[in-house]
Amino acid sequence: MYRAKITAAAYHVPDRVVTNHDLAKVLDTSDEWIRTRTGIRERHFAARGESTSDLAAAAVKKLLKQRGIDAKEIDCIIVATVTPDMFFPSTACVLQEKIGASNAWGFDLSGACSGFLYALATGSQFVHSGAYGKVLVVGADLMTSILDPRDRNTYILFGDGAGVVLLEPTRPGERGIIDFLLRCDGSGGKYLRMPGGGSLHPASPDTIRRNMHVVHQDGRAVFKFAVQGMSDVSESILRRNHLCSSDVDLFVPHQANIRIIDASTEKLGLEQSKVVRNIDRFANTTAATIPIGLGESYEDRRLKKGDLVLLATFGAGFTSGSLLLRWTL
Ligand code: COA
């Protein structure tokens, strides 16, 4: 029986840095408000004409170099995103062509901010079953393509970015991905969504007039779910694996608000030094926050061989999830 392990991790963010001070010039907000309410200082915004697959391709190219393999060796590509280049073809197909992964098939997965964990769990099963030896799992979002720049409630919260990991089979004695726990609760749909552009409300002058092609959010309702949801899935996965928070070496939570991260961490009883917090520099990059956190922690050598890593997320849906793994690099 094979298990899946992560054998490379990389990320890419666009060049342009937008600070809170920049936003305060065009919106009724301030650096102080954004920093104290969210923990965000700055974020990266894509250039005009740049797409989600461009960010993903840049991340994947770094990953292939890191692992020292050719794109032709990839068997399958899963792209978690809510901002695909277009409805179809899938961003995975666009990406496959851009990176030259001519032997891979792939598909997009829509799980909002939980998309990367959903995709990681899905990809791990292809390796676990023995079907594939090299699966790329990408989390990529170009949130600026679906934000209303006039809406201070949402525009300040998000950034653009992409992260990717490579899954391969473990060697004898290695653990790799140990367990995952994924949830969704569709009753939360109304609190965070982009209502226009799908089959229910196809794009029309009316949907544009009603501003339906951008993110709509009830921040307080999402906040409440987030703290409960993320700590609940984290506690549950530790409990069912007979582990406790002190066993965790690194916690990589979804980066949506520093207060959500801190509250969940406190509920879990985790030491602050074990928590990845990069929201100050990247804001919420939706499906990309966790793979960016992994990529950065690997690059900075914060992740060490043998570390027990806990990933946890929540997002639109509502969705939530956690995943436990042993770092093997
Ligand atoms: N700048 C200045 N003031 C702002 C503002 C901004 N960017 N956005 C909102 N405000 C104002 C509000 O209008 C409100 O004013 P009022 O009291 O006069 O009505 C006040 O600040 C407080 O707003 P509130 O929404 O209660 O703030 P909050 O403390 O709940 O913080 C969020 C708002 C969005 C930061 C917070 O609710 C949050 O992070 N929610 C979760 C969002 C999330 O994680 N989304 C992604 C999920 S994957």
Tab-separated table of C-alpha atoms and ligand atoms in Angstrom:
chain	number	residue	atom	x	y	z
A	1	MET	CA	0.000	0.000	0.000
A	2	TYR	CA	1.383	3.419	-0.994
A	3	ARG	CA	0.977	6.614	0.962
A	4	ALA	CA	1.369	10.059	-0.549
A	5	LYS	CA	4.037	12.500	0.567
A	6	ILE	CA	4.925	16.035	-0.454
A	7	THR	CA	8.242	16.026	-2.324
A	8	ALA	CA	8.421	19.708	-3.338
A	9	ALA	CA	6.639	22.957	-2.448
A	10	ALA	CA	6.826	26.353	-4.155
A	11	TYR	CA	4.831	29.541	-4.596
A	12	HIS	CA	4.604	32.682	-6.646
A	13	VAL	CA	3.035	36.083	-6.048
A	14	PRO	CA	2.810	38.905	-8.571
A	15	ASP	CA	5.396	41.706	-8.384
A	16	ARG	CA	3.116	44.604	-7.506
A	17	VAL	CA	2.852	45.258	-3.767
A	18	VAL	CA	-0.164	47.255	-2.601
A	19	THR	CA	0.048	48.588	0.960
A	20	ASN	CA	-2.789	49.615	3.247
A	21	HIS	CA	-1.629	53.197	2.747
A	22	ASP	CA	-2.127	52.768	-1.018
A	23	LEU	CA	-5.689	51.542	-0.409
A	24	ALA	CA	-6.406	54.385	2.014
A	25	LYS	CA	-5.802	56.797	-0.881
A	26	VAL	CA	-8.731	55.377	-2.855
A	27	LEU	CA	-11.059	53.985	-0.151
A	28	ASP	CA	-12.566	55.295	3.076
A	29	THR	CA	-10.223	53.221	5.253
A	30	SER	CA	-6.892	53.472	7.046
A	31	ASP	CA	-3.736	51.454	7.608
A	32	GLU	CA	-4.548	51.385	11.307
A	33	TRP	CA	-8.079	49.972	10.781
A	34	ILE	CA	-6.900	47.261	8.387
A	35	ARG	CA	-3.899	46.243	10.507
A	36	THR	CA	-5.763	46.036	13.796
A	37	ARG	CA	-8.901	44.334	12.412
A	38	THR	CA	-7.182	41.893	10.020
A	39	GLY	CA	-3.402	41.796	10.548
A	40	ILE	CA	-2.827	42.701	6.894
A	41	ARG	CA	-0.146	45.250	6.000
A	42	GLU	CA	0.183	44.669	2.272
A	43	ARG	CA	-0.789	42.295	-0.521
A	44	HIS	CA	0.299	41.501	-4.076
A	45	PHE	CA	-1.937	42.430	-6.998
A	46	ALA	CA	-1.588	40.924	-10.465
A	47	ALA	CA	-0.926	43.128	-13.489
A	48	ARG	CA	-3.608	43.732	-16.100
A	49	GLY	CA	-3.664	40.753	-18.465
A	50	GLU	CA	-2.102	38.378	-15.914
A	51	SER	CA	-4.291	35.350	-15.157
A	52	THR	CA	-4.592	32.650	-12.504
A	53	SER	CA	-2.822	30.135	-14.769
A	54	ASP	CA	0.105	32.583	-15.171
A	55	LEU	CA	0.578	32.711	-11.388
A	56	ALA	CA	0.206	28.921	-11.175
A	57	ALA	CA	2.655	28.330	-14.027
A	58	ALA	CA	5.296	30.512	-12.357
A	59	ALA	CA	4.877	28.551	-9.095
A	60	VAL	CA	5.017	25.186	-10.897
A	61	LYS	CA	8.181	26.151	-12.799
A	62	LYS	CA	9.911	26.905	-9.484
A	63	LEU	CA	8.699	23.579	-8.104
A	64	LEU	CA	9.957	21.554	-11.081
A	65	LYS	CA	13.365	23.204	-10.753
A	66	GLN	CA	13.402	22.504	-7.009
A	67	ARG	CA	12.565	18.814	-7.564
A	68	GLY	CA	14.833	18.554	-10.622
A	69	ILE	CA	12.245	16.931	-12.874
A	70	ASP	CA	10.757	17.649	-16.286
A	71	ALA	CA	7.092	18.633	-16.644
A	72	LYS	CA	6.591	15.586	-18.867
A	73	GLU	CA	6.949	13.379	-15.782
A	74	ILE	CA	3.767	14.803	-14.229
A	75	ASP	CA	0.756	12.441	-14.349
A	76	CYS	CA	-2.048	14.637	-13.048
A	77	ILE	CA	-2.695	18.317	-12.253
A	78	ILE	CA	-5.377	19.490	-9.824
A	79	VAL	CA	-5.989	23.227	-9.645
A	80	ALA	CA	-8.009	24.529	-6.713
A	81	THR	CA	-9.385	27.939	-7.608
A	82	VAL	CA	-12.478	30.139	-7.565
A	83	THR	CA	-10.981	32.438	-10.170
A	84	PRO	CA	-10.312	30.159	-13.147
A	85	ASP	CA	-8.970	31.836	-16.293
A	86	MET	CA	-12.421	31.108	-17.755
A	87	PHE	CA	-15.277	28.632	-17.170
A	88	PHE	CA	-13.795	26.202	-19.670
A	89	PRO	CA	-11.366	24.886	-20.637
A	90	SER	CA	-10.256	24.302	-17.082
A	91	THR	CA	-7.292	26.202	-15.656
A	92	ALA	CA	-5.619	22.791	-15.260
A	93	CYS	CA	-5.734	22.364	-19.066
A	94	VAL	CA	-4.388	25.870	-19.644
A	95	LEU	CA	-1.651	25.204	-17.101
A	96	GLN	CA	-0.809	21.802	-18.589
A	97	GLU	CA	-0.064	23.506	-21.902
A	98	LYS	CA	1.831	26.435	-20.346
A	99	ILE	CA	4.228	24.212	-18.402
A	100	GLY	CA	4.525	21.528	-21.101
A	101	ALA	CA	3.159	18.675	-18.973
A	102	SER	CA	2.212	16.755	-22.103
A	103	ASN	CA	1.636	13.431	-20.302
A	104	ALA	CA	-0.687	14.825	-17.630
A	105	TRP	CA	-4.448	15.129	-17.418
A	106	GLY	CA	-6.075	17.440	-14.926
A	107	PHE	CA	-9.078	19.265	-13.618
A	108	ASP	CA	-10.135	22.250	-11.540
A	109	LEU	CA	-11.629	21.920	-8.091
A	110	SER	CA	-13.909	24.556	-6.592
A	111	GLY	CA	-13.669	24.609	-2.815
A	112	ALA	CA	-13.088	28.329	-2.207
A	113	CYS	CA	-10.590	28.891	0.613
A	114	SER	CA	-10.727	25.168	1.461
A	115	GLY	CA	-9.966	24.265	-2.171
A	116	PHE	CA	-6.314	23.444	-1.613
A	117	LEU	CA	-7.014	20.985	1.219
A	118	TYR	CA	-9.829	19.393	-0.779
A	119	ALA	CA	-7.407	19.061	-3.723
A	120	LEU	CA	-4.556	17.754	-1.572
A	121	ALA	CA	-6.815	15.059	-0.119
A	122	THR	CA	-8.084	14.176	-3.613
A	123	GLY	CA	-4.595	14.075	-5.139
A	124	SER	CA	-3.287	11.946	-2.286
A	125	GLN	CA	-5.836	9.256	-3.170
A	126	PHE	CA	-4.463	8.911	-6.714
A	127	VAL	CA	-1.040	8.221	-5.209
A	128	HIS	CA	-2.416	6.081	-2.381
A	129	SER	CA	-4.204	3.812	-4.874
A	130	GLY	CA	-1.052	3.395	-6.939
A	131	ALA	CA	-2.691	5.018	-9.971
A	132	TYR	CA	-0.156	7.841	-10.285
A	133	GLY	CA	3.377	8.597	-9.192
A	134	LYS	CA	3.489	12.379	-9.616
A	135	VAL	CA	0.494	14.603	-8.906
A	136	LEU	CA	0.678	18.398	-8.894
A	137	VAL	CA	-1.698	20.063	-6.449
A	138	VAL	CA	-2.068	23.777	-7.075
A	139	GLY	CA	-3.942	26.425	-5.085
A	140	ALA	CA	-4.173	29.614	-7.126
A	141	ASP	CA	-6.427	32.644	-7.057
A	142	LEU	CA	-6.478	36.033	-8.662
A	143	MET	CA	-8.960	37.559	-6.262
A	144	THR	CA	-8.635	41.051	-7.708
A	145	SER	CA	-10.553	39.748	-10.735
A	146	ILE	CA	-13.690	39.286	-8.596
A	147	LEU	CA	-13.461	42.142	-6.100
A	148	ASP	CA	-15.247	45.471	-6.185
A	149	PRO	CA	-12.487	48.080	-5.734
A	150	ARG	CA	-15.099	50.464	-4.258
A	151	ASP	CA	-16.089	48.031	-1.470
A	152	ARG	CA	-13.939	48.585	1.613
A	153	ASN	CA	-15.531	45.561	3.313
A	154	THR	CA	-13.918	43.127	0.859
A	155	TYR	CA	-11.263	44.883	-1.220
A	156	ILE	CA	-8.843	45.258	1.693
A	157	LEU	CA	-8.944	41.561	2.628
A	158	PHE	CA	-7.601	39.743	-0.406
A	159	GLY	CA	-4.480	39.357	-2.545
A	160	ASP	CA	-3.382	37.390	-5.619
A	161	GLY	CA	-1.049	34.376	-5.524
A	162	ALA	CA	-0.379	30.720	-6.239
A	163	GLY	CA	1.212	27.798	-4.417
A	164	VAL	CA	1.886	24.226	-5.449
A	165	VAL	CA	3.054	20.942	-3.995
A	166	LEU	CA	4.112	17.712	-5.675
A	167	LEU	CA	2.738	14.431	-4.356
A	168	GLU	CA	4.656	11.187	-4.807
A	169	PRO	CA	4.522	7.757	-3.114
A	170	THR	CA	6.273	7.305	0.229
A	171	ARG	CA	9.256	5.039	0.633
A	172	PRO	CA	9.049	2.151	3.132
A	173	GLY	CA	9.000	3.543	6.670
A	174	GLU	CA	7.857	7.019	5.627
A	175	ARG	CA	4.469	8.433	6.684
A	176	GLY	CA	3.709	11.431	4.452
A	177	ILE	CA	0.027	12.323	4.521
A	178	ILE	CA	-1.474	10.704	7.597
A	179	ASP	CA	-5.112	11.770	7.631
A	180	PHE	CA	-7.557	14.373	6.395
A	181	LEU	CA	-10.937	15.580	7.565
A	182	LEU	CA	-13.095	17.600	5.170
A	183	ARG	CA	-16.491	19.167	5.756
A	184	CYS	CA	-19.060	21.368	4.112
A	185	ASP	CA	-22.234	23.043	5.289
A	186	GLY	CA	-24.197	24.510	2.399
A	187	SER	CA	-26.453	26.476	4.721
A	188	GLY	CA	-23.599	29.003	5.005
A	189	GLY	CA	-23.632	29.775	1.288
A	190	LYS	CA	-25.448	33.059	1.624
A	191	TYR	CA	-22.751	34.626	3.789
A	192	LEU	CA	-19.910	34.514	1.269
A	193	ARG	CA	-20.430	34.201	-2.467
A	194	MET	CA	-20.194	35.655	-5.920
A	195	PRO	CA	-23.806	35.404	-7.096
A	196	GLY	CA	-23.521	36.326	-10.779
A	197	GLY	CA	-22.070	34.660	-13.850
A	198	GLY	CA	-23.178	31.077	-13.249
A	199	SER	CA	-26.215	29.203	-14.579
A	200	LEU	CA	-28.519	30.755	-11.971
A	201	HIS	CA	-27.706	34.351	-12.859
A	202	PRO	CA	-25.893	34.344	-16.212
A	203	ALA	CA	-24.020	37.545	-17.034
A	204	SER	CA	-26.404	40.218	-18.279
A	205	PRO	CA	-26.728	43.993	-18.061
A	206	ASP	CA	-28.965	43.366	-15.041
A	207	THR	CA	-26.384	41.262	-13.141
A	208	ILE	CA	-23.785	43.939	-13.850
A	209	ARG	CA	-26.105	46.707	-12.665
A	210	ARG	CA	-26.766	44.725	-9.477
A	211	ASN	CA	-23.013	44.243	-8.927
A	212	MET	CA	-23.365	40.442	-8.884
A	213	HIS	CA	-19.958	39.567	-10.382
A	214	VAL	CA	-17.950	40.376	-7.275
A	215	VAL	CA	-17.461	38.888	-3.807
A	216	HIS	CA	-20.327	39.548	-1.375
A	217	GLN	CA	-19.717	38.815	2.272
A	218	ASP	CA	-21.232	39.094	5.719
A	219	GLY	CA	-17.907	39.474	7.517
A	220	ARG	CA	-19.204	38.896	11.034
A	221	ALA	CA	-21.051	35.669	10.130
A	222	VAL	CA	-17.962	34.343	8.330
A	223	PHE	CA	-15.743	35.291	11.265
A	224	LYS	CA	-17.884	33.328	13.728
A	225	PHE	CA	-17.937	30.234	11.551
A	226	ALA	CA	-14.212	30.513	10.844
A	227	VAL	CA	-12.991	30.375	14.434
A	228	GLN	CA	-15.326	27.531	15.376
A	229	GLY	CA	-14.874	25.643	12.083
A	230	MET	CA	-11.104	25.763	11.937
A	231	SER	CA	-10.479	24.864	15.568
A	232	ASP	CA	-13.103	22.113	15.435
A	233	VAL	CA	-11.596	20.285	12.434
A	234	SER	CA	-8.124	20.676	13.928
A	235	GLU	CA	-9.112	19.301	17.334
A	236	SER	CA	-11.034	16.420	15.745
A	237	ILE	CA	-8.223	15.257	13.475
A	238	LEU	CA	-5.710	15.360	16.347
A	239	ARG	CA	-8.067	13.476	18.649
A	240	ARG	CA	-8.833	10.690	16.201
A	241	ASN	CA	-5.094	10.201	15.594
A	242	HIS	CA	-4.441	10.065	19.365
A	243	LEU	CA	-2.342	13.225	19.173
A	244	CYS	CA	-2.449	16.485	21.087
A	245	SER	CA	-1.526	20.022	20.149
A	246	SER	CA	1.920	19.723	21.751
A	247	ASP	CA	2.754	16.974	19.215
A	248	VAL	CA	2.332	19.441	16.329
A	249	ASP	CA	5.578	20.986	15.072
A	250	LEU	CA	4.059	23.402	12.555
A	251	PHE	CA	0.489	24.639	12.124
A	252	VAL	CA	-0.315	26.115	8.712
A	253	PRO	CA	-3.786	27.693	8.954
A	254	HIS	CA	-5.704	29.444	6.195
A	255	GLN	CA	-4.763	33.125	6.272
A	256	ALA	CA	-7.952	35.201	6.285
A	257	ASN	CA	-7.647	37.329	9.413
A	258	ILE	CA	-4.958	37.314	12.109
A	259	ARG	CA	-7.684	37.428	14.769
A	260	ILE	CA	-9.191	34.216	13.361
A	261	ILE	CA	-5.758	32.564	13.342
A	262	ASP	CA	-4.998	33.697	16.903
A	263	ALA	CA	-8.405	32.688	18.282
A	264	SER	CA	-8.219	29.217	16.670
A	265	THR	CA	-4.649	28.736	17.821
A	266	GLU	CA	-5.590	29.677	21.370
A	267	LYS	CA	-8.561	27.294	21.351
A	268	LEU	CA	-6.219	24.535	20.202
A	269	GLY	CA	-3.660	25.418	22.866
A	270	LEU	CA	-0.881	25.713	20.306
A	271	GLU	CA	2.304	27.671	20.943
A	272	GLN	CA	2.480	30.843	18.802
A	273	SER	CA	5.982	29.915	17.627
A	274	LYS	CA	4.528	26.892	15.821
A	275	VAL	CA	2.033	28.897	13.763
A	276	VAL	CA	2.640	30.136	10.216
A	277	ARG	CA	1.404	33.715	9.919
A	278	ASN	CA	2.127	35.520	6.677
A	279	ILE	CA	-1.183	37.323	6.215
A	280	ASP	CA	0.611	40.617	6.923
A	281	ARG	CA	2.436	40.344	3.566
A	282	PHE	CA	0.038	38.407	1.328
A	283	ALA	CA	-3.492	38.983	2.743
A	284	ASN	CA	-6.043	36.295	1.899
A	285	THR	CA	-5.076	34.588	-1.363
A	286	THR	CA	-7.999	32.110	-1.044
A	287	ALA	CA	-6.890	28.657	-2.326
A	288	ALA	CA	-3.252	29.756	-2.300
A	289	THR	CA	-2.726	30.636	1.380
A	290	ILE	CA	-1.806	27.147	2.621
A	291	PRO	CA	0.540	26.149	-0.235
A	292	ILE	CA	2.184	29.594	0.014
A	293	GLY	CA	2.625	28.949	3.755
A	294	LEU	CA	4.159	25.535	3.052
A	295	GLY	CA	6.359	26.845	0.232
A	296	GLU	CA	7.641	29.729	2.308
A	297	SER	CA	8.259	27.557	5.391
A	298	TYR	CA	10.206	25.062	3.277
A	299	GLU	CA	12.207	27.825	1.588
A	300	ASP	CA	13.031	29.408	4.978
A	301	ARG	CA	13.997	25.973	6.404
A	302	ARG	CA	11.365	26.391	9.069
A	303	LEU	CA	10.028	22.974	8.041
A	304	LYS	CA	12.277	20.125	9.046
A	305	LYS	CA	12.356	16.459	8.147
A	306	GLY	CA	10.134	14.489	10.498
A	307	ASP	CA	7.999	17.487	11.537
A	308	LEU	CA	4.350	16.795	12.271
A	309	VAL	CA	2.441	19.386	10.246
A	310	LEU	CA	-1.195	20.330	10.740
A	311	LEU	CA	-3.006	22.198	7.959
A	312	ALA	CA	-6.420	23.739	8.609
A	313	THR	CA	-8.854	25.819	6.638
A	314	PHE	CA	-12.350	27.256	6.296
A	315	GLY	CA	-14.109	29.156	3.567
A	316	ALA	CA	-17.141	29.855	1.446
A	317	GLY	CA	-19.690	27.075	1.337
A	318	PHE	CA	-19.242	26.968	4.259
A	319	THR	CA	-16.345	24.576	3.871
A	320	SER	CA	-13.646	23.520	6.295
A	321	GLY	CA	-10.931	20.944	6.597
A	322	SER	CA	-7.761	19.761	8.252
A	323	LEU	CA	-4.929	17.513	7.151
A	324	LEU	CA	-2.102	15.923	9.101
A	325	LEU	CA	1.219	14.999	7.568
A	326	ARG	CA	4.790	14.111	8.406
A	327	TRP	CA	7.261	16.272	6.505
A	328	THR	CA	9.717	13.990	4.734
A	329	LEU	CA	12.092	16.437	2.958
B	1	COA	N1	-12.038	50.503	6.821
B	1	COA	C1	-12.623	51.217	7.797
B	1	COA	N2	-13.788	50.875	8.373
B	1	COA	C2	-14.393	49.761	7.923
B	1	COA	C3	-13.838	48.961	6.908
B	1	COA	C4	-12.624	49.378	6.353
B	1	COA	N3	-11.996	48.683	5.382
B	1	COA	N4	-14.655	47.907	6.699
B	1	COA	C5	-15.683	48.033	7.541
B	1	COA	N5	-15.533	49.153	8.280
B	1	COA	C6	-16.406	49.682	9.341
B	1	COA	C7	-17.802	49.152	9.224
B	1	COA	O1	-18.561	49.932	8.323
B	1	COA	C8	-18.281	49.279	10.652
B	1	COA	O2	-18.673	50.624	10.894
B	1	COA	P1	-19.972	50.956	11.760
B	1	COA	O3	-19.662	50.417	13.141
B	1	COA	O4	-20.032	52.422	11.689
B	1	COA	O5	-21.097	50.244	11.086
B	1	COA	C9	-17.060	49.020	11.497
B	1	COA	O6	-15.936	49.229	10.594
B	1	COA	C10	-17.001	47.634	12.065
B	1	COA	O7	-17.326	46.721	11.041
B	1	COA	P2	-17.384	45.164	11.298
B	1	COA	O8	-17.814	44.486	10.059
B	1	COA	O9	-18.134	44.885	12.556
B	1	COA	O10	-15.855	44.889	11.593
B	1	COA	P3	-15.184	43.554	12.064
B	1	COA	O11	-14.405	43.798	13.281
B	1	COA	O12	-16.156	42.397	12.058
B	1	COA	O13	-14.136	43.292	10.900
B	1	COA	C11	-13.864	41.925	8.954
B	1	COA	C12	-14.591	43.099	9.575
B	1	COA	C13	-14.374	41.701	7.553
B	1	COA	C14	-12.363	42.253	8.918
B	1	COA	C15	-14.085	40.651	9.830
B	1	COA	O14	-15.461	40.515	10.108
B	1	COA	C16	-13.589	39.401	9.173
B	1	COA	O15	-12.396	39.230	8.970
B	1	COA	N6	-14.497	38.447	8.853
B	1	COA	C17	-14.117	37.234	8.223
B	1	COA	C18	-13.868	37.479	6.776
B	1	COA	C19	-13.148	36.345	6.117
B	1	COA	O16	-12.358	35.687	6.730
B	1	COA	N7	-13.404	36.156	4.829
B	1	COA	C20	-12.748	35.184	4.037
B	1	COA	C21	-13.218	33.825	4.376
B	1	COA	S1	-12.230	32.621	3.581
